[in-house]
Amino acid sequence: MLPTIAKIIAAPACLDQFYEDKFSFWDDVEGFDFSFLGGISMAKSLEQPQLECIEESQQLSDSVEVVSIDCRTITIDQIQEITKSIDFSIQKDGTIHAISLWFDVTFLGTNNVVLSTSPSAPPTHWKQTLVLLPQPLPLEIGDNLSTTINLTVSPDHPRRYLLKIHIGNGEENQEDDDEMVTDQDMYNKLLEACMKNSENDNEMNETESKQ
């Protein structure tokens, strides 16, 4: 059985509790500062998208369709690369920590059936895909979040997509533009920075002990 229509949908998400549980928790563990571990955890989480169930209330704008595929007529060549530019209109004050993505598939027939993996639907084992921002972004009602989502079929795994998300003001070469990629180099750089911070903290503690 194959679906008739398949859709990928996206929305910016606020993950305050996720950040608190996974990263900020390390700032004070029984009175000890293990924040460098939070940095390492963050670096690891930026290495690839996270699969988590979120609530519809965590969306800061309406969801937007990235692509709709008619499985009856689509060709392989047409889905080798998918690019969608979106202006999310922010509808509530909050901090955006990630772009969330999910899929809906429709089975047309005598009784049409929709399988949805959205935050508003009952949870599934697919959950939602969360692409974390390197830096959380506070926004207010009425702001626009210009986003470009690019999906390219992996040359090594034809059933997988390489996902790239670009956030900016729509103009090229802007210093405040932010690009999120599942990039090993990014992970290594963040990990190195976290370890340096840890070494500096240790040196300070040793100096204080000697005094």
Coordinates of N, CA and C in Angstrom, one line a residue:
M1 N 0.9 -1.2 0.0 CA 0.0 0.0 0.0 C 0.9 1.2 0.0
L2 N 0.6 2.1 -1.0 CA 1.4 3.4 -1.1 C 0.5 4.6 -0.8
P3 N 1.0 5.6 -0.2 CA 0.2 6.9 -0.1 C 0.0 7.5 -1.4
T4 N -1.1 8.3 -1.5 CA -1.3 9.0 -2.7 C -0.6 10.4 -2.7
I5 N -0.7 11.1 -1.6 CA -0.1 12.4 -1.4 C 0.8 12.4 -0.2
A6 N 2.0 12.9 -0.4 CA 3.0 13.0 0.8 C 3.4 14.4 0.9
K7 N 3.4 14.9 2.1 CA 3.8 16.3 2.4 C 4.8 16.4 3.5
I8 N 5.8 17.4 3.3 CA 6.7 17.7 4.3 C 6.3 19.1 4.8
I9 N 6.2 19.3 6.1 CA 5.7 20.6 6.7 C 6.7 21.1 7.7
A10 N 6.8 22.4 7.9 CA 7.8 23.0 8.8 C 7.2 24.1 9.6
A11 N 7.8 24.4 10.8 CA 7.4 25.5 11.6 C 8.6 25.8 12.6
P12 N 8.8 27.0 13.0 CA 9.8 27.3 14.0 C 9.2 26.9 15.4
A13 N 10.1 26.4 16.2 CA 9.7 25.8 17.5 C 10.5 26.4 18.7
C14 N 9.8 26.6 19.8 CA 10.4 27.0 21.1 C 10.6 25.8 21.9
L15 N 11.8 25.6 22.4 CA 12.2 24.4 23.1 C 12.8 24.7 24.5
D16 N 12.1 25.6 25.2 CA 12.6 26.0 26.5 C 12.9 24.8 27.4
Q17 N 12.0 23.9 27.6 CA 12.2 22.8 28.5 C 13.2 21.8 28.0
F18 N 13.3 21.6 26.7 CA 14.3 20.7 26.1 C 15.7 21.3 26.4
Y19 N 15.9 22.6 26.3 CA 17.2 23.2 26.5 C 17.5 23.1 28.0
E20 N 16.5 23.3 28.8 CA 16.7 23.3 30.3 C 17.2 21.9 30.7
D21 N 16.5 20.9 30.2 CA 16.8 19.5 30.6 C 18.1 19.0 30.0
K22 N 18.4 19.4 28.8 CA 19.5 18.8 28.1 C 20.8 19.6 28.2
F23 N 20.7 20.9 28.3 CA 21.9 21.8 28.3 C 22.1 22.6 29.5
S24 N 21.1 23.4 29.9 CA 21.2 24.3 31.1 C 21.4 23.5 32.4
F25 N 20.9 22.3 32.4 CA 20.9 21.5 33.6 C 22.4 21.4 34.2
W26 N 23.4 21.4 33.2 CA 24.7 21.2 33.6 C 25.4 22.5 34.3
D27 N 24.7 23.6 34.2 CA 25.2 24.8 34.8 C 25.3 24.7 36.3
D28 N 24.5 24.0 37.0 CA 24.5 23.8 38.4 C 24.0 22.4 38.8
V29 N 25.0 21.6 39.0 CA 24.6 20.2 39.5 C 25.1 20.0 40.9
E30 N 24.1 20.1 41.8 CA 24.4 20.0 43.2 C 25.4 21.1 43.7
G31 N 25.4 22.3 43.1 CA 26.3 23.3 43.4 C 27.6 23.3 42.6
F32 N 27.8 22.4 41.7 CA 29.0 22.3 40.9 C 28.7 22.8 39.5
D33 N 29.6 23.5 38.9 CA 29.5 24.0 37.5 C 30.0 23.0 36.5
F34 N 29.2 22.3 35.8 CA 29.6 21.4 34.8 C 29.1 21.9 33.4
S35 N 29.1 23.3 33.3 CA 28.5 23.9 32.0 C 29.3 23.4 30.8
F36 N 30.5 23.0 30.9 CA 31.3 22.6 29.7 C 30.7 21.3 29.2
L37 N 30.0 20.5 30.0 CA 29.4 19.3 29.6 C 28.1 19.7 28.8
G38 N 27.4 20.8 29.2 CA 26.3 21.2 28.5 C 26.7 21.7 27.1
G39 N 27.9 22.3 27.0 CA 28.4 22.7 25.7 C 28.7 21.5 24.8
I40 N 29.3 20.5 25.4 CA 29.6 19.3 24.6 C 28.3 18.6 24.1
S41 N 27.3 18.6 25.0 CA 26.0 18.0 24.7 C 25.3 18.8 23.5
M42 N 25.5 20.2 23.6 CA 24.9 21.0 22.5 C 25.6 20.7 21.2
A43 N 27.0 20.6 21.3 CA 27.7 20.4 20.0 C 27.3 19.1 19.4
K44 N 27.1 18.0 20.2 CA 26.7 16.8 19.7 C 25.3 16.8 19.1
S45 N 24.4 17.6 19.7 CA 23.0 17.8 19.2 C 23.0 18.5 17.9
L46 N 24.0 19.4 17.7 CA 24.0 20.2 16.5 C 24.6 19.3 15.3
E47 N 25.2 18.2 15.6 CA 25.8 17.4 14.6 C 24.8 16.8 13.7
Q48 N 23.5 16.5 14.2 CA 22.5 16.0 13.4 C 21.1 16.4 14.0
P49 N 20.1 16.3 13.1 CA 18.7 16.7 13.7 C 18.3 15.8 14.8
Q50 N 17.5 16.3 15.7 CA 17.0 15.6 16.9 C 15.6 15.1 16.6
L51 N 15.2 13.9 17.1 CA 13.9 13.4 16.9 C 13.2 13.5 18.3
E52 N 12.2 14.4 18.4 CA 11.5 14.6 19.7 C 10.0 14.9 19.4
C53 N 9.2 14.6 20.3 CA 7.8 15.0 20.2 C 7.6 16.4 20.9
I54 N 7.1 17.3 20.1 CA 6.8 18.6 20.7 C 5.3 18.9 20.7
E55 N 4.8 19.9 21.4 CA 3.4 20.2 21.5 C 3.1 21.3 20.4
E56 N 1.9 21.4 20.0 CA 1.5 22.4 19.0 C 1.7 23.8 19.6
S57 N 1.6 23.9 20.9 CA 1.8 25.2 21.6 C 3.2 25.7 21.5
Q58 N 4.2 24.8 21.1 CA 5.6 25.3 21.0 C 5.9 25.9 19.7
Q59 N 4.9 25.8 18.7 CA 5.1 26.5 17.4 C 4.9 28.0 17.6
L60 N 5.8 28.8 17.1 CA 5.7 30.2 17.2 C 5.0 30.8 16.0
S61 N 4.7 30.0 15.0 CA 4.0 30.5 13.8 C 3.1 29.4 13.2
D62 N 2.3 29.7 12.3 CA 1.6 28.6 11.5 C 2.6 27.8 10.8
S63 N 2.3 26.5 10.7 CA 3.1 25.6 9.9 C 3.0 25.9 8.4
V64 N 4.0 25.6 7.7 CA 4.0 25.9 6.2 C 4.5 24.6 5.5
E65 N 3.8 24.4 4.4 CA 4.2 23.2 3.5 C 5.5 23.5 2.8
V66 N 6.4 22.5 3.0 CA 7.7 22.6 2.3 C 7.5 22.0 0.9
V67 N 6.9 20.9 0.8 CA 6.7 20.2 -0.5 C 5.5 19.3 -0.4
S68 N 4.7 19.2 -1.5 CA 3.6 18.2 -1.6 C 3.9 17.3 -2.8
I69 N 3.9 16.0 -2.6 CA 4.3 15.1 -3.7 C 3.1 14.2 -4.0
D70 N 2.8 14.2 -5.3 CA 1.7 13.3 -5.8 C 2.4 12.0 -6.2
C71 N 2.3 11.0 -5.3 CA 3.0 9.7 -5.6 C 2.6 9.0 -6.8
R72 N 1.5 9.4 -7.4 CA 1.0 8.7 -8.6 C 1.7 9.2 -9.9
T73 N 2.3 10.4 -9.8 CA 2.8 11.0 -11.0 C 4.3 11.5 -10.8
I74 N 4.8 11.5 -9.6 CA 6.1 12.1 -9.4 C 7.2 11.2 -10.0
T75 N 8.3 11.7 -10.4 CA 9.4 11.0 -11.0 C 10.6 11.1 -10.0
I76 N 11.5 10.2 -10.1 CA 12.7 10.3 -9.2 C 13.5 11.6 -9.4
D77 N 13.6 12.0 -10.7 CA 14.4 13.2 -11.0 C 13.8 14.4 -10.3
Q78 N 12.4 14.4 -10.1 CA 11.8 15.6 -9.6 C 12.0 15.8 -8.1
I79 N 12.5 14.7 -7.4 CA 12.7 14.8 -6.0 C 14.2 14.6 -5.6
Q80 N 15.1 14.8 -6.6 CA 16.5 14.7 -6.2 C 16.9 15.9 -5.4
E81 N 16.3 17.0 -5.6 CA 16.6 18.2 -4.8 C 15.3 19.0 -4.6
I82 N 15.0 19.4 -3.4 CA 13.8 20.2 -3.1 C 14.3 21.4 -2.3
T83 N 13.9 22.6 -2.8 CA 14.2 23.9 -2.1 C 12.9 24.7 -1.9
K84 N 12.8 25.2 -0.7 CA 11.6 26.0 -0.4 C 12.0 27.2 0.4
S85 N 11.6 28.4 0.0 CA 11.9 29.7 0.7 C 10.6 30.0 1.4
I86 N 10.7 30.3 2.7 CA 9.5 30.5 3.6 C 9.7 31.8 4.4
D87 N 8.7 32.6 4.5 CA 8.7 33.7 5.5 C 7.7 33.3 6.6
F88 N 8.2 32.8 7.7 CA 7.3 32.5 8.8 C 6.9 33.8 9.5
S89 N 5.6 34.0 9.7 CA 5.0 35.1 10.4 C 4.8 34.8 11.9
I90 N 5.6 35.4 12.7 CA 5.6 35.0 14.2 C 4.3 35.5 14.8
Q91 N 3.7 34.6 15.5 CA 2.4 34.9 16.1 C 2.4 34.9 17.6
K92 N 3.5 34.6 18.2 CA 3.6 34.8 19.7 C 5.0 35.1 20.1
D93 N 5.2 35.8 21.1 CA 6.6 36.1 21.6 C 7.2 34.8 22.1
G94 N 8.5 34.7 21.9 CA 9.2 33.6 22.4 C 10.6 33.4 21.7
T95 N 11.3 32.4 22.1 CA 12.6 32.1 21.6 C 12.5 30.9 20.7
I96 N 13.1 31.1 19.5 CA 13.1 30.0 18.5 C 14.4 29.2 18.8
H97 N 14.3 27.9 19.0 CA 15.5 27.1 19.2 C 15.7 26.2 18.1
A98 N 14.7 25.9 17.2 CA 14.8 25.0 16.2 C 13.8 25.2 15.1
I99 N 14.0 24.6 13.9 CA 13.0 24.5 12.9 C 12.5 23.0 13.0
S100 N 11.2 22.9 13.2 CA 10.7 21.5 13.3 C 10.1 21.1 11.9
L101 N 10.3 19.9 11.6 CA 9.7 19.3 10.4 C 9.0 18.0 10.6
W102 N 8.0 17.7 9.8 CA 7.3 16.5 9.9 C 6.6 16.2 8.6
F103 N 5.9 15.0 8.5 CA 5.3 14.7 7.3 C 3.9 14.2 7.5
D104 N 3.0 14.4 6.5 CA 1.7 13.9 6.5 C 1.5 13.1 5.2
V105 N 0.9 12.0 5.2 CA 0.6 11.2 4.0 C -0.9 10.9 3.9
T106 N -1.4 11.0 2.7 CA -2.9 10.8 2.5 C -3.1 9.6 1.6
F107 N -4.0 8.7 2.0 CA -4.3 7.5 1.2 C -5.7 7.8 0.7
L108 N -5.8 8.1 -0.6 CA -7.1 8.3 -1.2 C -7.8 7.0 -1.7
G109 N -9.1 7.0 -1.4 CA -9.8 5.8 -1.8 C -11.3 5.9 -1.4
T110 N -12.0 4.8 -1.2 CA -13.4 4.9 -0.8 C -13.5 5.7 0.5
N111 N -12.6 5.4 1.5 CA -12.5 6.2 2.7 C -11.1 6.8 2.8
N112 N -11.0 8.1 2.6 CA -9.7 8.8 2.6 C -9.1 8.7 4.0
V113 N -7.8 8.4 4.1 CA -7.2 8.3 5.4 C -5.9 9.2 5.3
V114 N -5.7 10.0 6.4 CA -4.5 10.8 6.5 C -3.7 10.4 7.7
L115 N -2.5 10.0 7.5 CA -1.5 9.7 8.6 C -0.7 11.0 8.8
S116 N -0.9 11.6 9.9 CA -0.2 12.8 10.3 C 0.8 12.6 11.4
T117 N 2.0 13.2 11.2 CA 3.0 13.1 12.3 C 3.2 14.5 12.9
S118 N 2.3 15.4 12.8 CA 2.4 16.8 13.2 C 2.3 16.8 14.7
P119 N 2.7 18.0 15.3 CA 2.6 18.1 16.8 C 1.1 18.1 17.2
S120 N 0.2 18.5 16.4 CA -1.2 18.5 16.7 C -1.9 17.1 16.7
A121 N -1.2 16.2 16.1 CA -1.7 14.8 16.0 C -1.3 13.9 17.1
P122 N -1.9 12.8 17.3 CA -1.4 11.9 18.4 C 0.1 11.5 18.1
P123 N 0.9 11.4 19.1 CA 2.3 11.1 18.9 C 2.5 9.7 18.1
T124 N 3.5 9.7 17.3 CA 3.9 8.5 16.6 C 5.4 8.2 16.8
H125 N 5.9 7.1 16.4 CA 7.3 6.8 16.6 C 8.2 7.6 15.7
W126 N 7.6 8.3 14.7 CA 8.4 9.1 13.8 C 8.7 10.5 14.5
K127 N 7.8 10.8 15.5 CA 8.0 12.1 16.3 C 8.1 13.3 15.3
Q128 N 8.8 14.3 15.7 CA 9.1 15.4 14.8 C 10.7 15.6 14.6
T129 N 11.1 16.1 13.5 CA 12.5 16.3 13.3 C 12.8 17.7 13.6
L130 N 13.8 17.9 14.6 CA 14.2 19.3 15.0 C 15.6 19.6 14.6
V131 N 15.7 20.6 13.8 CA 17.0 21.1 13.4 C 17.4 22.3 14.3
L132 N 18.3 22.1 15.3 CA 18.6 23.2 16.3 C 19.3 24.3 15.6
L133 N 19.0 25.5 16.1 CA 19.8 26.7 15.7 C 21.1 26.7 16.6
P134 N 22.2 27.1 16.0 CA 23.5 27.3 16.8 C 23.3 28.2 17.9
Q135 N 22.4 29.3 17.7 CA 22.1 30.2 18.8 C 20.6 30.4 18.8
P136 N 20.0 30.3 20.0 CA 18.5 30.6 20.1 C 18.2 32.0 19.6
L137 N 17.1 32.2 19.0 CA 16.7 33.5 18.4 C 15.4 34.0 19.0
P138 N 15.5 35.1 19.9 CA 14.3 35.6 20.5 C 13.5 36.5 19.4
L139 N 12.2 36.2 19.3 CA 11.4 37.0 18.4 C 10.1 37.4 19.0
E140 N 9.4 38.4 18.4 CA 8.2 38.9 18.9 C 7.1 38.8 17.9
I141 N 5.8 38.9 18.4 CA 4.7 38.9 17.5 C 4.9 39.9 16.4
G142 N 4.6 39.5 15.1 CA 4.7 40.4 14.0 C 6.0 40.3 13.2
D143 N 7.1 39.7 13.9 CA 8.3 39.5 13.2 C 8.2 38.4 12.1
N144 N 9.1 38.5 11.1 CA 9.1 37.6 10.0 C 10.4 36.8 10.1
L145 N 10.4 35.5 9.9 CA 11.6 34.7 9.9 C 11.8 34.1 8.5
S146 N 12.8 34.7 7.8 CA 13.0 34.3 6.4 C 13.9 33.0 6.5
T147 N 13.4 32.0 5.9 CA 14.0 30.6 6.0 C 14.0 30.0 4.6
T148 N 15.1 29.3 4.3 CA 15.2 28.5 3.1 C 15.6 27.1 3.5
I149 N 14.8 26.2 3.1 CA 15.0 24.7 3.4 C 15.4 24.0 2.1
N150 N 16.5 23.3 2.2 CA 17.0 22.6 1.0 C 17.2 21.1 1.4
L151 N 16.6 20.2 0.6 CA 16.8 18.8 0.7 C 17.4 18.2 -0.5
T152 N 18.5 17.5 -0.4 CA 19.2 17.0 -1.5 C 19.5 15.5 -1.2
V153 N 19.2 14.6 -2.2 CA 19.4 13.2 -2.0 C 20.8 12.9 -1.8
S154 N 21.1 12.1 -0.7 CA 22.5 11.8 -0.4 C 23.1 10.9 -1.5
P155 N 24.3 11.2 -1.9 CA 24.9 10.4 -3.0 C 25.3 9.0 -2.4
D156 N 25.4 8.9 -1.1 CA 25.8 7.6 -0.5 C 24.6 6.7 -0.1
H157 N 23.5 7.4 0.2 CA 22.3 6.7 0.6 C 21.1 7.3 -0.1
P158 N 20.7 6.7 -1.2 CA 19.6 7.3 -2.1 C 18.3 7.4 -1.4
R159 N 18.1 6.7 -0.2 CA 16.8 6.9 0.5 C 16.9 8.0 1.6
R160 N 18.0 8.7 1.6 CA 18.2 9.7 2.6 C 18.3 11.1 1.9
Y161 N 17.9 12.1 2.7 CA 18.2 13.5 2.2 C 19.2 14.2 3.1
L162 N 20.1 15.0 2.4 CA 20.9 15.9 3.2 C 20.1 17.2 3.4
L163 N 20.0 17.6 4.6 CA 19.1 18.7 5.0 C 20.0 20.0 5.3
K164 N 19.6 21.1 4.7 CA 20.3 22.3 5.0 C 19.2 23.4 5.2
I165 N 19.3 24.2 6.3 CA 18.4 25.3 6.5 C 19.1 26.6 6.7
H166 N 18.7 27.6 6.0 CA 19.3 28.9 6.0 C 18.4 29.9 6.6
I167 N 18.8 30.6 7.6 CA 17.9 31.6 8.2 C 18.6 33.0 8.0
G168 N 17.9 34.0 7.5 CA 18.5 35.3 7.3 C 17.4 36.3 6.9
N169 N 17.8 37.4 6.4 CA 16.9 38.4 6.0 C 16.6 38.4 4.5
G170 N 17.0 37.4 3.8 CA 16.7 37.2 2.4 C 17.7 37.8 1.5
E171 N 18.7 38.6 2.0 CA 19.8 39.1 1.2 C 21.0 38.3 1.4
E172 N 21.8 38.2 0.3 CA 23.0 37.3 0.3 C 24.1 38.0 1.1
N173 N 25.0 37.2 1.6 CA 26.2 37.7 2.2 C 26.0 38.6 3.4
Q174 N 24.9 38.3 4.2 CA 24.7 39.1 5.4 C 25.4 38.4 6.6
E175 N 26.1 39.2 7.4 CA 26.9 38.7 8.5 C 25.9 38.0 9.5
D176 N 24.7 38.5 9.6 CA 23.8 37.9 10.7 C 23.0 36.8 10.2
D177 N 23.2 36.4 8.9 CA 22.5 35.2 8.4 C 23.1 34.0 9.2
D178 N 22.2 33.0 9.3 CA 22.6 31.8 10.1 C 22.3 30.5 9.2
E179 N 23.3 29.7 9.1 CA 23.1 28.5 8.3 C 23.3 27.3 9.2
M180 N 22.3 26.3 9.1 CA 22.4 25.1 9.9 C 22.6 23.9 9.0
V181 N 23.7 23.2 9.2 CA 24.0 22.1 8.5 C 24.4 20.9 9.4
T182 N 24.2 19.7 9.0 CA 24.6 18.6 9.8 C 26.1 18.4 9.4
D183 N 27.0 19.1 10.1 CA 28.4 19.2 9.6 C 29.3 18.8 10.7
Q184 N 30.2 17.8 10.4 CA 31.1 17.3 11.4 C 32.1 18.3 11.8
D185 N 32.5 19.2 10.9 CA 33.4 20.3 11.2 C 32.9 21.2 12.3
M186 N 31.6 21.5 12.2 CA 30.9 22.4 13.2 C 31.0 21.7 14.6
Y187 N 30.7 20.4 14.6 CA 30.7 19.7 15.9 C 32.1 19.7 16.5
N188 N 33.1 19.4 15.6 CA 34.5 19.4 16.1 C 34.9 20.8 16.7
K189 N 34.6 21.8 16.0 CA 34.9 23.2 16.5 C 34.3 23.5 17.8
L190 N 33.0 23.2 17.9 CA 32.3 23.4 19.2 C 32.9 22.6 20.3
L191 N 33.2 21.3 20.0 CA 33.7 20.5 21.0 C 35.1 21.0 21.5
E192 N 35.9 21.4 20.5 CA 37.2 22.0 20.9 C 37.1 23.2 21.8
A193 N 36.1 24.1 21.4 CA 35.9 25.3 22.2 C 35.4 24.9 23.7
C194 N 34.6 23.9 23.8 CA 34.1 23.5 25.1 C 35.2 23.0 25.9
M195 N 36.1 22.2 25.3 CA 37.2 21.6 26.0 C 38.2 22.7 26.5
K196 N 38.4 23.7 25.7 CA 39.3 24.8 26.1 C 38.7 25.5 27.3
N197 N 37.4 25.7 27.3 CA 36.8 26.4 28.4 C 37.0 25.6 29.7
S198 N 36.8 24.3 29.5 CA 37.0 23.4 30.7 C 38.5 23.5 31.2
E199 N 39.5 23.5 30.3 CA 40.9 23.6 30.7 C 41.1 24.9 31.4
N200 N 40.5 26.0 30.9 CA 40.7 27.3 31.5 C 40.1 27.3 32.9
D201 N 38.9 26.7 33.1 CA 38.3 26.6 34.4 C 39.2 25.8 35.4
N202 N 39.8 24.7 34.9 CA 40.7 23.9 35.7 C 41.9 24.7 36.2
E203 N 42.5 25.5 35.2 CA 43.7 26.3 35.6 C 43.3 27.3 36.6
M204 N 42.2 27.9 36.5 CA 41.7 28.9 37.5 C 41.6 28.3 38.9
N205 N 41.0 27.1 38.9 CA 40.8 26.4 40.1 C 42.1 26.0 40.8
E206 N 43.1 25.6 40.0 CA 44.4 25.2 40.5 C 45.1 26.5 41.1
T207 N 44.9 27.6 40.4 CA 45.5 28.9 40.9 C 44.9 29.2 42.2
E208 N 43.6 29.1 42.3 CA 42.9 29.5 43.6 C 43.3 28.6 44.7
S209 N 43.5 27.3 44.4 CA 43.9 26.3 45.4 C 45.3 26.6 46.0
K210 N 46.2 27.0 45.1 CA 47.6 27.4 45.5 C 47.6 28.6 46.4
Q211 N 46.7 29.6 46.1 CA 46.7 30.8 46.9 C 46.1 30.5 48.3

